[in-house]
Coordinates of C-alpha atoms in Angstrom, one line a residue:
Chain A
M1 CA -50.6 47.9 -0.6
N2 CA -47.5 45.8 -1.2
K3 CA -49.5 43.3 -3.2
I4 CA -50.9 46.1 -5.4
K5 CA -47.4 47.3 -6.0
T6 CA -46.3 43.7 -6.8
I7 CA -49.1 43.4 -9.4
I8 CA -48.3 46.7 -10.9
K9 CA -44.6 45.9 -11.3
K10 CA -45.4 42.4 -12.6
E11 CA -47.8 43.9 -15.2
W12 CA -45.3 46.4 -16.4
A13 CA -42.5 43.8 -16.5
E14 CA -44.7 41.5 -18.5
V15 CA -46.6 43.9 -20.7
F16 CA -43.7 46.1 -21.8
K17 CA -41.8 43.1 -22.9
N18 CA -44.4 42.9 -25.6
R19 CA -43.0 45.2 -28.3
W20 CA -46.4 46.0 -29.8
V21 CA -47.8 47.2 -26.5
L22 CA -44.6 49.2 -25.9
F23 CA -44.9 50.6 -29.4
S24 CA -48.5 51.7 -28.9
V25 CA -47.7 53.3 -25.6
I26 CA -45.0 55.4 -27.2
F27 CA -46.3 55.9 -30.7
M28 CA -49.9 56.9 -30.0
P29 CA -49.2 59.8 -27.7
L30 CA -46.5 61.0 -30.1
L31 CA -48.9 60.9 -33.0
M32 CA -51.6 62.7 -31.0
T33 CA -49.1 65.4 -30.0
A34 CA -47.7 65.7 -33.5
I35 CA -51.0 66.3 -35.3
P36 CA -52.0 69.6 -33.6
L37 CA -48.4 70.8 -33.7
V38 CA -48.2 70.1 -37.4
M39 CA -51.5 71.9 -37.9
L40 CA -50.1 74.9 -36.1
G41 CA -46.9 74.8 -38.1
V42 CA -48.8 74.6 -41.4
M43 CA -51.1 77.5 -40.5
R44 CA -48.2 79.7 -39.4
T45 CA -46.5 79.4 -42.8
D46 CA -49.7 79.4 -45.0
T47 CA -50.6 83.0 -45.6
S48 CA -53.7 82.0 -47.7
M49 CA -55.4 81.2 -44.4
E50 CA -55.4 84.9 -43.6
M51 CA -59.1 85.6 -43.0
D52 CA -61.2 88.2 -41.4
I53 CA -63.7 86.9 -39.0
D54 CA -65.9 90.0 -39.4
S55 CA -65.8 90.0 -43.2
G56 CA -67.5 86.6 -43.5
L57 CA -64.6 84.8 -45.2
D58 CA -64.3 82.4 -42.3
A59 CA -67.2 80.3 -43.4
G60 CA -65.5 77.2 -42.0
V61 CA -65.7 78.4 -38.4
P62 CA -69.1 77.6 -36.8
E63 CA -71.1 80.4 -35.3
A64 CA -70.9 78.8 -31.9
F65 CA -67.2 78.7 -32.0
R66 CA -66.9 82.3 -33.2
S67 CA -68.8 83.5 -30.1
F68 CA -66.5 81.2 -28.0
C69 CA -63.4 82.8 -29.5
P70 CA -62.0 85.6 -27.3
E71 CA -63.1 89.0 -28.7
D72 CA -59.5 90.3 -29.1
L73 CA -58.5 87.6 -31.5
S74 CA -58.3 88.4 -35.2
G75 CA -60.2 86.2 -37.7
S76 CA -57.1 84.2 -38.6
E77 CA -56.1 83.8 -35.0
C78 CA -59.6 82.5 -34.2
F79 CA -59.4 80.1 -37.2
Q80 CA -56.1 78.7 -35.8
V81 CA -57.6 78.2 -32.4
Y82 CA -60.6 76.5 -34.0
M83 CA -58.6 74.2 -36.2
V84 CA -56.3 73.1 -33.4
S85 CA -59.1 72.7 -31.0
Q86 CA -60.6 70.1 -33.4
F87 CA -57.6 67.9 -32.8
M88 CA -57.2 68.6 -29.1
L89 CA -59.9 66.0 -28.6
L90 CA -57.5 63.5 -30.0
F91 CA -55.5 63.9 -26.8
M92 CA -58.5 62.3 -25.1
I93 CA -58.1 59.2 -27.2
T94 CA -54.8 58.4 -25.7
P95 CA -56.1 57.7 -22.1
L96 CA -59.0 55.7 -23.7
I97 CA -57.1 53.5 -26.1
L98 CA -53.8 52.9 -24.3
P99 CA -55.3 51.2 -21.2
V100 CA -57.3 49.0 -23.5
N101 CA -54.1 47.7 -25.1
I102 CA -52.5 47.2 -21.7
A103 CA -55.5 45.8 -19.9
A104 CA -56.4 43.5 -22.7
Y105 CA -52.9 42.1 -22.7
S106 CA -52.6 41.9 -18.9
I107 CA -56.0 40.4 -18.1
V108 CA -56.9 38.4 -21.2
G109 CA -53.3 37.5 -21.8
E110 CA -53.0 36.2 -18.2
K111 CA -55.8 33.8 -19.0
T112 CA -54.4 32.7 -22.3
T113 CA -51.0 31.9 -20.7
R114 CA -52.8 30.1 -17.9
S115 CA -51.1 32.2 -15.3
L116 CA -54.3 33.5 -13.8
E117 CA -55.2 30.3 -11.9
P118 CA -52.0 30.2 -9.7
L119 CA -52.3 33.9 -9.2
L120 CA -55.9 33.7 -8.0
A121 CA -54.8 30.9 -5.6
T122 CA -52.6 33.3 -3.7
P123 CA -54.0 35.3 -0.8
I124 CA -54.6 38.3 -2.9
T125 CA -58.1 39.9 -2.7
T126 CA -60.1 40.7 -5.7
M127 CA -59.9 44.4 -4.8
E128 CA -56.1 44.2 -4.6
L129 CA -55.8 42.4 -7.9
L130 CA -58.1 44.7 -9.7
A131 CA -56.5 47.8 -8.2
G132 CA -53.1 46.6 -9.3
K133 CA -54.3 45.8 -12.8
N134 CA -56.2 49.1 -13.0
L135 CA -53.3 51.2 -11.9
A136 CA -50.8 49.2 -14.1
A137 CA -53.0 50.2 -17.2
V138 CA -54.0 53.7 -16.0
I139 CA -50.6 55.1 -14.9
P140 CA -48.8 54.7 -18.3
A141 CA -51.8 56.0 -20.2
V142 CA -52.1 59.0 -18.0
A143 CA -48.4 59.7 -17.9
A144 CA -48.2 59.4 -21.7
T145 CA -51.2 61.8 -22.1
W146 CA -49.8 64.3 -19.7
L147 CA -46.4 64.1 -21.3
G148 CA -47.9 64.5 -24.7
F149 CA -49.8 67.6 -23.6
L150 CA -46.7 69.1 -22.1
I151 CA -44.8 68.6 -25.3
Y152 CA -47.8 70.1 -27.2
A153 CA -47.9 73.1 -24.8
I154 CA -44.2 73.8 -25.3
G155 CA -44.4 73.2 -29.0
A156 CA -47.4 75.5 -29.3
R157 CA -45.5 78.2 -27.5
L158 CA -42.6 77.9 -29.9
L159 CA -44.7 77.6 -33.1
I160 CA -47.3 80.3 -32.5
V161 CA -46.2 83.9 -32.7
S162 CA -49.4 85.3 -31.2
D163 CA -49.5 85.2 -27.4
K164 CA -53.3 85.5 -27.6
V165 CA -53.6 82.3 -29.6
V166 CA -51.3 80.5 -27.2
A167 CA -53.4 81.7 -24.3
A168 CA -56.6 80.6 -26.1
L169 CA -55.2 77.1 -26.8
L170 CA -53.7 76.5 -23.4
N171 CA -56.7 77.8 -21.5
P172 CA -58.0 76.1 -18.3
L173 CA -60.6 74.2 -20.4
W174 CA -57.9 72.0 -21.9
W175 CA -55.8 71.8 -18.7
L176 CA -59.0 70.6 -16.9
G177 CA -59.7 68.2 -19.7
I178 CA -56.3 66.7 -19.8
I179 CA -55.3 66.7 -16.1
V180 CA -58.7 65.7 -14.7
G181 CA -60.5 64.2 -17.7
G182 CA -57.5 62.1 -18.9
P183 CA -57.3 59.9 -15.8
L184 CA -61.1 59.6 -15.6
L185 CA -61.2 58.4 -19.2
A186 CA -58.4 55.9 -18.5
I187 CA -60.3 54.5 -15.5
L188 CA -63.4 54.2 -17.6
S189 CA -61.5 52.4 -20.3
V190 CA -59.8 49.9 -18.0
N191 CA -62.8 49.0 -16.0
F192 CA -64.9 48.6 -19.2
S193 CA -62.2 46.2 -20.4
L194 CA -62.3 44.4 -17.1
M195 CA -66.0 44.0 -17.3
V196 CA -65.9 42.7 -20.9
S197 CA -63.1 40.3 -20.0
S198 CA -65.0 38.9 -17.1
R199 CA -68.1 38.1 -19.2
V200 CA -66.9 36.9 -22.6
N201 CA -65.4 33.5 -23.4
D202 CA -63.0 34.5 -26.1
P203 CA -60.0 36.8 -25.4
R204 CA -60.2 38.2 -29.0
V205 CA -63.8 39.2 -28.5
A206 CA -62.8 40.9 -25.2
E207 CA -60.2 43.0 -26.9
Q208 CA -62.5 44.0 -29.8
L209 CA -65.4 44.8 -27.5
S210 CA -63.2 46.8 -25.2
A211 CA -62.4 49.1 -28.1
V212 CA -66.0 50.2 -28.2
V213 CA -65.2 52.5 -25.3
I214 CA -63.8 55.0 -27.8
M215 CA -67.2 55.5 -29.5
P216 CA -68.6 58.3 -27.3
L217 CA -65.4 60.3 -27.7
M218 CA -65.6 59.9 -31.5
V219 CA -69.2 61.3 -31.3
L220 CA -67.8 64.3 -29.5
F221 CA -65.0 64.7 -32.1
F222 CA -67.2 64.5 -35.1
G223 CA -69.9 66.6 -33.4
Q224 CA -67.4 69.3 -32.9
I225 CA -66.1 69.1 -36.5
A226 CA -69.6 69.2 -37.8
G227 CA -70.3 72.2 -35.6
F228 CA -73.1 70.5 -33.7
L229 CA -71.4 71.0 -30.4
I230 CA -68.4 73.1 -29.2
L231 CA -66.4 72.2 -26.2
N232 CA -66.5 74.9 -23.6
T233 CA -65.6 75.0 -19.9
L234 CA -69.1 74.3 -18.8
L235 CA -69.5 71.3 -21.1
V236 CA -66.1 69.9 -20.0
I237 CA -67.1 70.3 -16.3
V238 CA -70.4 68.5 -17.0
L239 CA -68.5 65.8 -18.9
I240 CA -66.0 65.4 -16.0
L241 CA -68.9 65.1 -13.5
L242 CA -70.5 62.5 -15.8
L243 CA -67.2 60.6 -16.0
I244 CA -66.8 60.5 -12.3
A245 CA -70.3 59.0 -12.0
V246 CA -69.7 56.5 -14.8
D247 CA -66.3 55.5 -13.4
A248 CA -67.7 54.9 -10.0
L249 CA -70.4 52.7 -11.5
L250 CA -67.9 50.8 -13.7
V251 CA -65.5 50.2 -10.8
Y252 CA -68.4 48.8 -8.7
L253 CA -69.6 46.7 -11.6
G254 CA -66.0 45.6 -12.5
V255 CA -65.4 44.3 -9.0
R256 CA -68.9 42.6 -8.9
L257 CA -68.4 41.0 -12.3
F258 CA -64.8 39.8 -11.7
Q259 CA -65.9 36.4 -10.5
R260 CA -62.9 34.1 -10.1
E261 CA -65.1 31.1 -10.7
T262 CA -66.7 32.4 -13.9
I263 CA -63.3 33.5 -15.3
L264 CA -61.6 30.2 -14.5
T265 CA -64.4 28.0 -15.8
R266 CA -65.9 29.9 -18.7
W267 CA -62.8 31.2 -20.4
K268 CA -61.5 28.5 -22.7
Chain B
M1 CA -57.9 16.0 9.7
M2 CA -56.0 18.3 7.4
I3 CA -58.5 17.9 4.5
H4 CA -62.1 17.1 5.2
T5 CA -65.0 17.1 2.8
E6 CA -68.6 16.3 3.4
N7 CA -70.9 15.6 0.5
L8 CA -68.9 18.2 -1.5
T9 CA -70.8 18.7 -4.8
K10 CA -70.2 20.9 -7.8
Q11 CA -72.7 21.4 -10.6
F12 CA -72.1 23.5 -13.7
N13 CA -75.5 24.2 -15.2
T14 CA -76.7 20.7 -16.2
V15 CA -73.3 19.0 -15.8
L16 CA -72.6 17.3 -12.4
A17 CA -68.9 17.6 -12.1
V18 CA -68.4 16.4 -8.5
D19 CA -71.0 14.3 -6.7
R20 CA -71.2 14.2 -2.9
L21 CA -67.5 13.7 -2.3
T22 CA -66.7 12.8 1.3
L23 CA -63.2 12.2 2.4
D24 CA -60.7 12.7 5.2
I25 CA -57.0 13.2 4.7
A26 CA -54.7 13.2 7.7
E27 CA -51.8 15.5 8.2
G28 CA -48.7 14.2 6.5
E29 CA -50.6 11.9 4.2
V30 CA -50.0 11.6 0.5
F31 CA -53.4 11.0 -1.1
G32 CA -53.6 10.0 -4.7
F33 CA -56.6 11.2 -6.6
L34 CA -57.1 9.1 -9.7
G35 CA -59.6 9.3 -12.5
P36 CA -60.0 9.7 -16.2
N37 CA -60.0 13.1 -18.0
G38 CA -63.2 15.0 -17.2
A39 CA -63.8 13.0 -14.0
G40 CA -63.9 16.2 -11.9
K41 CA -60.4 16.0 -10.3
T42 CA -59.4 19.5 -11.3
T43 CA -62.8 20.9 -10.2
T44 CA -62.3 19.2 -6.8
V45 CA -58.8 20.7 -6.5
R46 CA -60.2 24.1 -7.4
M47 CA -62.9 23.9 -4.8
L48 CA -60.4 22.8 -2.1
T49 CA -58.0 25.6 -3.0
T50 CA -61.0 28.1 -2.9
L51 CA -60.7 29.0 -6.6
I52 CA -64.3 28.0 -7.1
G53 CA -67.2 27.5 -4.7
P54 CA -69.1 24.3 -4.1
T55 CA -72.7 24.0 -5.1
S56 CA -73.4 22.1 -1.9
G57 CA -71.7 20.3 0.8
A58 CA -68.7 21.5 2.9
A59 CA -65.0 21.3 3.0
T60 CA -62.4 22.3 5.5
I61 CA -58.6 22.6 5.2
N62 CA -56.8 22.4 8.5
G63 CA -60.1 23.5 10.2
H64 CA -60.6 26.5 7.9
Q65 CA -63.9 26.3 6.1
V66 CA -63.9 26.6 2.3
G67 CA -66.1 29.6 1.3
R68 CA -65.8 31.3 4.6
D69 CA -62.1 31.3 5.5
D70 CA -60.7 31.5 1.9
Q71 CA -57.9 33.9 2.6
A72 CA -56.7 31.7 5.5
I73 CA -56.8 28.6 3.3
R74 CA -54.8 30.3 0.5
R75 CA -52.1 31.1 3.0
I76 CA -51.5 27.5 4.0
V77 CA -52.0 25.7 0.7
G78 CA -49.8 25.5 -2.4
I79 CA -51.0 24.5 -5.8
L80 CA -49.5 23.2 -8.9
T81 CA -52.0 23.8 -11.6
E82 CA -52.5 21.6 -14.7
S83 CA -50.4 24.0 -16.7
P84 CA -47.3 25.7 -15.0
G85 CA -48.8 29.1 -15.8
L86 CA -45.5 31.0 -15.6
Y87 CA -44.8 34.5 -16.8
D88 CA -42.7 33.4 -19.8
N89 CA -41.2 36.8 -20.5
L90 CA -39.8 37.0 -17.0
S91 CA -36.9 35.1 -15.4
A92 CA -37.4 32.3 -13.0
E93 CA -36.2 34.5 -10.1
H94 CA -38.6 37.2 -11.1
N95 CA -41.5 34.7 -11.3
L96 CA -40.7 33.5 -7.8
H97 CA -40.2 37.0 -6.4
I98 CA -43.8 37.9 -7.5
Y99 CA -45.2 35.0 -5.7
A100 CA -43.0 35.4 -2.6
S101 CA -44.4 38.9 -2.3
L102 CA -48.0 37.9 -2.8
Y103 CA -47.6 35.2 -0.1
E104 CA -45.7 37.7 2.1
V105 CA -42.7 35.4 2.5
A106 CA -40.5 36.8 5.1
D107 CA -37.1 35.8 3.7
A108 CA -38.0 35.9 0.0
A109 CA -34.5 35.9 -1.3
G110 CA -33.5 32.9 0.9
Q111 CA -36.6 30.9 0.0
I112 CA -36.1 31.6 -3.7
E113 CA -32.5 30.5 -3.6
K114 CA -33.4 27.4 -1.5
Y115 CA -36.0 26.1 -4.0
L116 CA -34.1 27.1 -7.2
R117 CA -31.1 25.2 -5.9
L118 CA -33.3 22.3 -4.8
F119 CA -34.8 21.9 -8.3
D120 CA -31.4 22.6 -10.0
L121 CA -32.5 25.8 -11.6
W122 CA -30.2 28.2 -9.8
E123 CA -27.7 28.5 -12.6
R124 CA -30.5 29.5 -15.0
R125 CA -32.3 31.8 -12.6
F126 CA -31.9 34.9 -14.8
D127 CA -33.1 33.3 -18.0
P128 CA -36.7 34.0 -19.2
T129 CA -38.8 30.9 -18.5
A130 CA -39.8 30.9 -22.2
T131 CA -36.4 29.4 -22.8
Y132 CA -37.0 26.6 -20.3
S133 CA -37.8 23.0 -21.2
K134 CA -41.1 21.6 -20.1
G135 CA -39.5 19.8 -17.2
M136 CA -37.8 22.9 -16.0
K137 CA -41.0 24.8 -16.1
Q138 CA -42.8 22.2 -14.1
K139 CA -40.0 22.2 -11.5
L140 CA -40.2 26.0 -11.3
A141 CA -44.0 25.7 -10.9
I142 CA -43.5 23.3 -8.0
A143 CA -40.9 25.6 -6.5
R144 CA -43.5 28.4 -6.8
A145 CA -46.1 26.3 -5.0
L146 CA -43.6 25.6 -2.1
L147 CA -42.2 29.1 -1.6
H148 CA -44.4 29.9 1.3
E149 CA -43.9 26.5 2.9
P150 CA -47.5 25.4 2.6
R151 CA -48.8 22.7 5.0
V152 CA -51.0 21.3 2.2
L153 CA -49.9 20.8 -1.4
F154 CA -52.2 20.2 -4.3
L155 CA -50.4 18.8 -7.3
D156 CA -52.5 18.5 -10.5
E157 CA -50.7 16.1 -12.9
P158 CA -47.2 17.0 -11.8
T159 CA -45.4 14.7 -14.2
S160 CA -47.8 15.0 -17.1
G161 CA -45.9 15.5 -20.4
L162 CA -42.5 15.2 -18.8
D163 CA -39.7 13.1 -20.2
P164 CA -38.8 10.1 -17.9
E165 CA -35.8 11.9 -16.4
A166 CA -37.7 15.0 -15.5
A167 CA -40.7 13.0 -14.3
R168 CA -38.3 11.0 -12.0
L169 CA -36.9 14.2 -10.6
V170 CA -40.3 15.5 -9.9
R171 CA -41.3 12.2 -8.3
E172 CA -38.2 12.3 -6.1
S173 CA -39.1 15.9 -5.1
I174 CA -42.6 14.8 -4.1
A175 CA -41.1 11.9 -2.1
G176 CA -38.9 14.4 -0.4
L177 CA -41.9 16.6 0.5
R178 CA -43.6 13.5 1.9
K179 CA -40.7 13.0 4.2
E180 CA -41.0 16.6 5.4
G181 CA -44.5 15.6 6.6
R182 CA -46.5 17.8 4.3
T183 CA -50.0 16.8 3.3
I184 CA -50.1 16.1 -0.4
F185 CA -53.2 15.8 -2.6
L186 CA -51.9 14.3 -5.8
C187 CA -54.0 14.2 -9.0
T188 CA -52.4 11.9 -11.5
H189 CA -53.0 9.6 -14.4
N190 CA -49.7 7.9 -13.7
L191 CA -50.8 4.8 -11.7
D192 CA -47.2 3.7 -11.1
E193 CA -46.5 7.1 -9.6
A194 CA -49.5 6.9 -7.4
D195 CA -48.6 3.4 -6.3
R196 CA -45.1 4.4 -5.3
L197 CA -45.9 7.8 -3.7
C198 CA -49.3 7.5 -2.1
D199 CA -50.4 6.3 1.3
R200 CA -54.0 6.0 0.0
I201 CA -55.7 6.3 -3.3
G202 CA -59.1 7.4 -4.3
V203 CA -60.4 6.4 -7.7
F204 CA -62.8 9.1 -8.8
K205 CA -65.3 9.6 -11.6
T206 CA -67.7 12.3 -10.7
R207 CA -68.1 10.4 -7.4
M208 CA -65.6 8.5 -5.4
L209 CA -65.6 4.9 -6.7
V210 CA -63.2 3.5 -4.2
M211 CA -60.7 4.7 -1.6
D212 CA -58.1 2.7 0.2
T213 CA -54.4 1.9 0.3
P214 CA -53.0 0.6 -3.0
A215 CA -52.3 -2.9 -1.5
R216 CA -55.8 -3.2 0.0
L217 CA -57.4 -2.0 -3.3
R218 CA -55.7 -4.8 -5.2
S219 CA -56.8 -7.3 -2.6
Q220 CA -60.4 -6.0 -2.5
L221 CA -60.8 -6.1 -6.2
F222 CA -58.9 -9.2 -7.2
G223 CA -58.2 -11.1 -4.0
R224 CA -54.5 -12.2 -3.6
R225 CA -53.0 -14.6 -5.9
V226 CA -50.2 -17.0 -5.0
V227 CA -48.3 -19.1 -7.5
F228 CA -46.9 -22.5 -6.5
H229 CA -44.1 -23.7 -8.8
L230 CA -44.1 -27.5 -9.0
R231 CA -41.7 -29.9 -10.7
Q232 CA -44.8 -31.5 -12.3
A233 CA -48.3 -30.1 -11.9
D234 CA -51.7 -31.5 -13.1
D235 CA -55.3 -30.4 -12.9
A236 CA -56.1 -32.8 -10.1
M237 CA -53.8 -30.9 -7.8
A238 CA -55.5 -27.6 -8.6
A239 CA -58.9 -29.2 -8.1
A240 CA -57.8 -30.5 -4.7
V241 CA -56.5 -27.2 -3.7
A242 CA -59.7 -25.5 -4.9
R243 CA -61.7 -27.6 -2.5
L244 CA -59.8 -26.2 0.6
P245 CA -62.3 -23.9 2.5
F246 CA -60.1 -20.8 2.4
V247 CA -59.3 -20.9 -1.3
Q248 CA -61.4 -18.9 -3.6
A249 CA -60.1 -20.3 -6.9
A250 CA -57.2 -22.5 -8.2
Q251 CA -56.0 -23.4 -11.6
T252 CA -53.1 -25.1 -13.3
V253 CA -50.9 -23.2 -15.7
E254 CA -48.1 -25.3 -17.1
N255 CA -46.2 -26.5 -14.0
K256 CA -47.7 -23.9 -11.7
V257 CA -50.8 -23.8 -9.6
L258 CA -52.3 -20.4 -9.3
V259 CA -54.4 -19.9 -6.1
T260 CA -56.6 -17.0 -5.2
L261 CA -57.2 -16.5 -1.5
D262 CA -57.5 -13.8 1.1
D263 CA -54.8 -14.4 3.6
P264 CA -51.7 -16.1 2.1
E265 CA -49.6 -15.5 5.1
V266 CA -51.9 -17.8 7.1
H267 CA -52.9 -20.4 4.5
N268 CA -49.9 -20.9 2.3
P269 CA -48.4 -23.5 4.6
D270 CA -51.7 -25.5 4.4
I271 CA -51.7 -25.4 0.6
V272 CA -48.0 -26.5 0.5
R273 CA -48.9 -29.4 2.8
A274 CA -51.9 -30.3 0.7
L275 CA -49.8 -30.3 -2.5
V276 CA -47.0 -32.3 -0.9
G277 CA -49.7 -34.8 0.3
L278 CA -50.7 -35.1 -3.4
G279 CA -47.2 -36.0 -4.3
A280 CA -46.1 -32.6 -5.7
D281 CA -42.6 -31.3 -5.4
V282 CA -42.9 -27.7 -4.5
Q283 CA -40.0 -25.7 -5.9
F284 CA -40.9 -22.2 -4.7
V285 CA -43.9 -20.0 -3.8
G286 CA -44.5 -16.4 -4.7
E287 CA -47.3 -13.8 -4.8
L288 CA -48.6 -12.5 -8.1
R289 CA -49.0 -8.7 -7.7
R290 CA -51.7 -7.0 -9.7
S291 CA -50.7 -3.6 -10.8
L292 CA -52.6 -0.5 -9.8
E293 CA -53.4 -0.2 -13.5
D294 CA -55.4 -3.4 -13.3
V295 CA -57.3 -2.0 -10.3
Y296 CA -58.0 1.2 -12.1
L297 CA -59.1 -0.3 -15.3
Q298 CA -61.4 -2.8 -13.5
L299 CA -63.0 0.2 -11.6
M300 CA -63.5 2.2 -14.8
K301 CA -65.0 -0.8 -16.5
G302 CA -67.3 -1.2 -13.6
S303 CA -68.3 2.4 -13.6
K304 CA -69.3 2.3 -17.3
E305 CA -71.4 -0.8 -16.7

């Protein structure tokens, strides 16, 4: 356990000395928090958005979402919930992208600075090394996501007059998504980066390929905007179960593919 | 034996990097591992430090088998890699703290101070290593390799790229470690360094070309050459000396007779008597030492042929 702690502390000390990584860790969650709050602020002041869900003026709200909207919400309230929900998925981008930045720097960077070889020569096991690197990337990403969501929740409470809208926006669906889904997404992201790093020769390729991990989330995001799918509690639970299975597979593959010899001899 | 290998072989796809290396290195011995770039020296070090596995053959470090007892081996070996591989954003002290923790060093603070002082880095211990000179980085990397007091030390090109002053300091440090009785496996291009520091030398190019003490290598490859300074020398004197049964060759160069033979300590008096018998005035006698560089170049030339 001490070796894992050492790796985590080392990673943080190294990684956060890089201003760009530090900037991305701070800036991205702030941006993802600000977007839904700004949306809420604009909708609160723009009276032209007053619509009646029953009168058919809310053509922008998909049918599936209308049925998902609590019955006691007015048309405009449902529209607010709908619009902000579109951007809530952005919160899920933070635990996906932030670890990629950190992991790419901590693993690929370790190779480029040639510090990996003496590190691998120490009596640290592959599991300890990967656990340390995993946690070093996952913890800041999850903390930033949770903190961003907390700021969002407080901001939403202050900006939205209607208690019903607040309740709809801060429902268990999103708490479940952020509190449980966030870490699972971060684990997925880090282990995917680890696997890519273990197999490619060029650190730049590793960073670019690792960013592919965001694609499934973008499918969800645009699917929801296009009205093809609406996130509900059942879908989030299914996604979480799917993530648990994928994470377990990726952790297993990450350990299997982190071959000291391959990394030392193939990376140039 | 502290280090033992038996037909140790490493093949990367179609490239044979190390071919059936067999060697024994005793505890406390300083072994020089010489060879050109790409000869397989670093691959050998990586196999012996359990960073990569052999394709075939076996190796043990202090009785621990490579590939089976890797964790035990990592605890008792220290390695200086080709590049210092420091965390440049962190201070020297922080760099060493990380490794002290990974090696589970009991008195981490004490060991760190000991080695930072030994390598004259104590005053700069809080500075990021990015601000260090190449020599300082190399010294810090050696300090890192020594933190856990390893019984076996693998040094891969320890003075490569250093200025003469820094290289001398590193060499003195290695000499100090030798006195402490540590086993040192020294990969180097610096033949003078190997000559001065090593008990034995192996010249390697995918396979071991030759392995012995520096003095015996010179003797094996070139014989020993003794120069007899005379007041007046002529070819007849060299021809007469060449006819002696223990002499391999003799020639005259200006007023000197150069004689190649196996055992000068035994036969020099006979040669002196022969020369005096021919009327020569022998002024003084000395041995011509071949440098290790000559030995190395001769071996490399032979391996190409």
